[in-house]
PDB file of C-alpha atoms in Angstrom:
ATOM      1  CA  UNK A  23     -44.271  24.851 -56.154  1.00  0.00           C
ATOM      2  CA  UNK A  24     -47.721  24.384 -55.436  1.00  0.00           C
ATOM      3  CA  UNK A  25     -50.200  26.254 -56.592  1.00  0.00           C
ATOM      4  CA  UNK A  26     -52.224  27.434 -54.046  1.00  0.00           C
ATOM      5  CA  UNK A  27     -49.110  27.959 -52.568  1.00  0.00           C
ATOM      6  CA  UNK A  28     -48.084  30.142 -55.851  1.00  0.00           C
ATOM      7  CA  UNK A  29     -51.318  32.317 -55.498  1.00  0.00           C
ATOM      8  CA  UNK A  30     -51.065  33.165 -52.015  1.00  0.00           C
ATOM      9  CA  UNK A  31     -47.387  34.708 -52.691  1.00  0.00           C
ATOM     10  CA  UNK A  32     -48.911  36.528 -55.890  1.00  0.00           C
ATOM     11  CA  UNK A  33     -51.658  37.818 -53.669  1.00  0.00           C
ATOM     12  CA  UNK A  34     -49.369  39.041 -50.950  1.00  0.00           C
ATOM     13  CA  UNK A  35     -47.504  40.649 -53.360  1.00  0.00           C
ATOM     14  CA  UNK A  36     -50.817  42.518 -54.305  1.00  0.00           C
ATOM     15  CA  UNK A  37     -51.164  43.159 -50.406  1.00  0.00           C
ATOM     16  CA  UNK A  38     -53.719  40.675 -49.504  1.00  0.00           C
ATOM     17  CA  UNK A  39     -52.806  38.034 -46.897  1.00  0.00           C
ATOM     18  CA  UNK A  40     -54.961  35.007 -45.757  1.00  0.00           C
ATOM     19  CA  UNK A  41     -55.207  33.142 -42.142  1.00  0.00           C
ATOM     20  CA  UNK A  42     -57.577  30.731 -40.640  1.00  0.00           C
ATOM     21  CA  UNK A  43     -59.946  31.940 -37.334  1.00  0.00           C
ATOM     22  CA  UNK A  44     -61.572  28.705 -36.312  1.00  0.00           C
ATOM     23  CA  UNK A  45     -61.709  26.918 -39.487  1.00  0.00           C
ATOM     24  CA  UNK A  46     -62.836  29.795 -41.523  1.00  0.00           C
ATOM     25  CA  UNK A  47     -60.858  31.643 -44.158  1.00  0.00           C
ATOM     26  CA  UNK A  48     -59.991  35.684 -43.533  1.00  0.00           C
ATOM     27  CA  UNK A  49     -58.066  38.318 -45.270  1.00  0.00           C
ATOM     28  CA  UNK A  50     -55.934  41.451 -44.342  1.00  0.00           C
ATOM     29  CA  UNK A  51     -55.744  43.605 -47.062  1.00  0.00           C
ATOM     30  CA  UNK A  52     -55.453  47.152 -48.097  1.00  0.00           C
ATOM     31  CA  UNK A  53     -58.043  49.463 -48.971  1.00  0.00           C
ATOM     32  CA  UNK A  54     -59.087  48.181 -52.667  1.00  0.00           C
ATOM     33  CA  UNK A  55     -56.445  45.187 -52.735  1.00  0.00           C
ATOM     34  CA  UNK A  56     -59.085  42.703 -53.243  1.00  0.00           C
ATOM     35  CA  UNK A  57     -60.054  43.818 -56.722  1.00  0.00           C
ATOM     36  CA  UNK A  58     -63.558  41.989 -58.159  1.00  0.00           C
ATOM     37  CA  UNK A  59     -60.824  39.098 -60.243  1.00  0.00           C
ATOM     38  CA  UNK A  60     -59.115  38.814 -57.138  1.00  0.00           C
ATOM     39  CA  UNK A  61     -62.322  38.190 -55.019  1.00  0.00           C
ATOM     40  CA  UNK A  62     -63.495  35.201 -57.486  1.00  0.00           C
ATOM     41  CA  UNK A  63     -59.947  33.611 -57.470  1.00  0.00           C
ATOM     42  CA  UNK A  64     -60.360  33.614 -54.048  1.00  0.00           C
ATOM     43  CA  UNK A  65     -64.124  32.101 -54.258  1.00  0.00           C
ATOM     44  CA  UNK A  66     -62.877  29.724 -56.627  1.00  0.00           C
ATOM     45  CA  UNK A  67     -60.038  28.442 -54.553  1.00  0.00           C
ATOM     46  CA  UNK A  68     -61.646  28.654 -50.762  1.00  0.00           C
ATOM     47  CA  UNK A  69     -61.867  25.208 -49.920  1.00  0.00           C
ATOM     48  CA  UNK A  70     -57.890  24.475 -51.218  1.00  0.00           C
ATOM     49  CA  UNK A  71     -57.058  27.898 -49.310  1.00  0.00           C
ATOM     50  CA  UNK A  72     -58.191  26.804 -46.057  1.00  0.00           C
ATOM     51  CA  UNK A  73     -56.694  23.165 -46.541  1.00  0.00           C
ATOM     52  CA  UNK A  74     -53.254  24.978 -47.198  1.00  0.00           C
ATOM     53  CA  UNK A  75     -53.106  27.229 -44.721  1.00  0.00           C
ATOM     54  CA  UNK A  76     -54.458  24.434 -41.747  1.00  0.00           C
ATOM     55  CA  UNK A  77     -51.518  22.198 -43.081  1.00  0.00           C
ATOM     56  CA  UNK A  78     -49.231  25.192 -42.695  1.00  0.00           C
ATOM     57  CA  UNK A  79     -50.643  25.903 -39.233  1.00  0.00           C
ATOM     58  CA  UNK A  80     -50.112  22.330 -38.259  1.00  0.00           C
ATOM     59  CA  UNK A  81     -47.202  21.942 -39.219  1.00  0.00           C
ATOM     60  CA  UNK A  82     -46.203  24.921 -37.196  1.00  0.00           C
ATOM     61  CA  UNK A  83     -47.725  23.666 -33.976  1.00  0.00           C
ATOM     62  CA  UNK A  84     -46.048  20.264 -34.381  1.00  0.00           C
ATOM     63  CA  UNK A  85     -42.310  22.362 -34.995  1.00  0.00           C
ATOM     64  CA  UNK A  86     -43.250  24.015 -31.550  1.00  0.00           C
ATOM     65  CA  UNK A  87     -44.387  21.004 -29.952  1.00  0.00           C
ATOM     66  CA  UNK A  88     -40.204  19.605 -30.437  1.00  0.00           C
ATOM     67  CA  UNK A  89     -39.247  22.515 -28.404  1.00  0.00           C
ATOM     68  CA  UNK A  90     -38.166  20.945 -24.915  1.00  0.00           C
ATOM     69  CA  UNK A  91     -37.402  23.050 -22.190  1.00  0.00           C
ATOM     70  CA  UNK A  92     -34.068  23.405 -20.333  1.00  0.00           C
ATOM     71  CA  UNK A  93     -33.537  21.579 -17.360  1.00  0.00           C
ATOM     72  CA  UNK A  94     -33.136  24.258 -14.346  1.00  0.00           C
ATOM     73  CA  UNK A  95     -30.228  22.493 -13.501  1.00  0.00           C
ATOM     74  CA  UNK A  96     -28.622  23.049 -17.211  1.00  0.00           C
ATOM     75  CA  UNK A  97     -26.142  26.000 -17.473  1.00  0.00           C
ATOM     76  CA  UNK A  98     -27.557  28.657 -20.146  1.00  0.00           C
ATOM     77  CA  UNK A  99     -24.909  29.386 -22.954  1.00  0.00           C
ATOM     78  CA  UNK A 100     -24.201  32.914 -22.350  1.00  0.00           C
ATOM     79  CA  UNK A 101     -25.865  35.659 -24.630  1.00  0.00           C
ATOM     80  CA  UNK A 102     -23.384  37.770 -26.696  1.00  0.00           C
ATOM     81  CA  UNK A 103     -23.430  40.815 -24.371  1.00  0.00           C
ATOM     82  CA  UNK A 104     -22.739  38.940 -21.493  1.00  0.00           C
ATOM     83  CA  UNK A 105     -20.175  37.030 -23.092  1.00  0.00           C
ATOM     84  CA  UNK A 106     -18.544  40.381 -23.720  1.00  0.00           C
ATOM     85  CA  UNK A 107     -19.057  41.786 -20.308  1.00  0.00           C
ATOM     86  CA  UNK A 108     -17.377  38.770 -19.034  1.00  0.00           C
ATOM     87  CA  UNK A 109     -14.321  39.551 -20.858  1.00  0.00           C
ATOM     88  CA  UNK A 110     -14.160  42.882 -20.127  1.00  0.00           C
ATOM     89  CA  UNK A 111     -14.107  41.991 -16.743  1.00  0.00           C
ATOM     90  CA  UNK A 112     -11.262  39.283 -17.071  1.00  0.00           C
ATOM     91  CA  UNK A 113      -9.134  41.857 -19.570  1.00  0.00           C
ATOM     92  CA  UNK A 114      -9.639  44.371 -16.434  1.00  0.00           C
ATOM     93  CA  UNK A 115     -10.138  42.753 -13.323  1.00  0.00           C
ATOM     94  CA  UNK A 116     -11.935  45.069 -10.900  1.00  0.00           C
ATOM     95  CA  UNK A 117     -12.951  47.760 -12.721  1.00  0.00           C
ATOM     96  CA  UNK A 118     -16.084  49.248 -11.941  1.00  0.00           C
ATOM     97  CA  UNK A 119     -16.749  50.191 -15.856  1.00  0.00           C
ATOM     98  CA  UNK A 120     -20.023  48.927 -15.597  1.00  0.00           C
ATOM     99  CA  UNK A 121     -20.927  49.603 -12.325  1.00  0.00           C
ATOM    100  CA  UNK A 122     -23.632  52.259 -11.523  1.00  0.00           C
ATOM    101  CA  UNK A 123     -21.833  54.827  -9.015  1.00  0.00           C
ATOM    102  CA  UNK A 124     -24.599  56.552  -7.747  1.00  0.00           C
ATOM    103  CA  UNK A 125     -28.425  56.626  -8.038  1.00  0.00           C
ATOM    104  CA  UNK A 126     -30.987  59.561  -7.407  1.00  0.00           C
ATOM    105  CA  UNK A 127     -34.524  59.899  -5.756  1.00  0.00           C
ATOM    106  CA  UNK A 128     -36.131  62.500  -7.447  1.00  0.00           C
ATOM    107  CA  UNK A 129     -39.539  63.698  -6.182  1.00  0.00           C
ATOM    108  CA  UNK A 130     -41.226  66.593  -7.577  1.00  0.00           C
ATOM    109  CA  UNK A 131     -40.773  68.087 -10.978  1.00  0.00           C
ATOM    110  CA  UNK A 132     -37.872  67.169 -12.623  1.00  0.00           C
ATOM    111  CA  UNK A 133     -35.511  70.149 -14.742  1.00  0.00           C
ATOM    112  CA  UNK A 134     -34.047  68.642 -17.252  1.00  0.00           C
ATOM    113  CA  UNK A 135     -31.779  71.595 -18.404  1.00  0.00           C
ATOM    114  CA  UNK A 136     -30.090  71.527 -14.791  1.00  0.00           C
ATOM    115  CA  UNK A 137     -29.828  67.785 -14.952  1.00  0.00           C
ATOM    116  CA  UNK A 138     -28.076  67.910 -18.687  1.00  0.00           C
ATOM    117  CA  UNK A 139     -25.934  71.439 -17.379  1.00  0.00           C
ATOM    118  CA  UNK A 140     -24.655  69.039 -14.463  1.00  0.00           C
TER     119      UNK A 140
END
C-alpha cells in the first residue's frame, strides 16, 4: 500500500481527515487531533498529500463520467417495494390493501388525543 496512502488511514484513525478546496490541502479534525508530530508529518508530506488526494478525486470524476443515463424510452427494473406490491396485487387481485380509503381536510387546531381515541 502506498504510503501516503498508509498515513492518511493512520490519521483518520486519529480523527483527522484531508480534502482538496481548489488545489489547496484542508483538514477536518477534532478539537486537539492534530497534535504538534502530527502537524509536521503533515508539513512534511503536503505536496505528496495533495497529489494523492487530486488522483483520488480524478479518478472519481472519471468513474462518474461512465455513468450514462437511461433512455426515457427504457423500462426501469422495478425497485424491491414495488416489486412486492406488484405481487401482492397478483396473489390478491382487487384488493384495496393499499389503497387510501379516505382523506381529511383539517383546518384549525388539530387534537391529537381525539384523533388517536377515534
Amino acid at each position: 500500500m502506498n504510503t501516503i496512502k498508509k498515513l492518511i488511514i493512520e490519521l483518520e484513525k486519529q480523527g483527522v481527515s484531508f480534502y482538496l478546496d481548489n488545489g489547496k490541502l484542508k483538514s477536518k479534525a477534532r478539537q486537539g487531533a492534530i497534535t504538534p508530530q502530527i502537524a509536521a508529518q503533515v508539513k512534511q508530506n503536503k505536496a505528496a498529500l495533495i497529489e494523492f488526494l487530486a488522483s483520488e478525486q480524478q479518478q472519481n470524476t472519471q468513474v462518474r463520467a461512465k455513468v450514462t443515463p437511461r433512455v426515457a424510452s427504457d423500462i426501469a427494473p422495478l425497485s424491491f417495494a414495488q416489486q412486492r406490491l406488484w405481487f401482492i396485487d397478483q396473489l390478491h387481485k382487487g384488493s384495496a390493501q393499499y389503497n387510501m380509503p379516505a382523506a381529511f381536510d383539517v383546518s384549525g387546531t388539530l387534537d391529537l388525543t381525539v384523533v388517536e381515541a377515534v
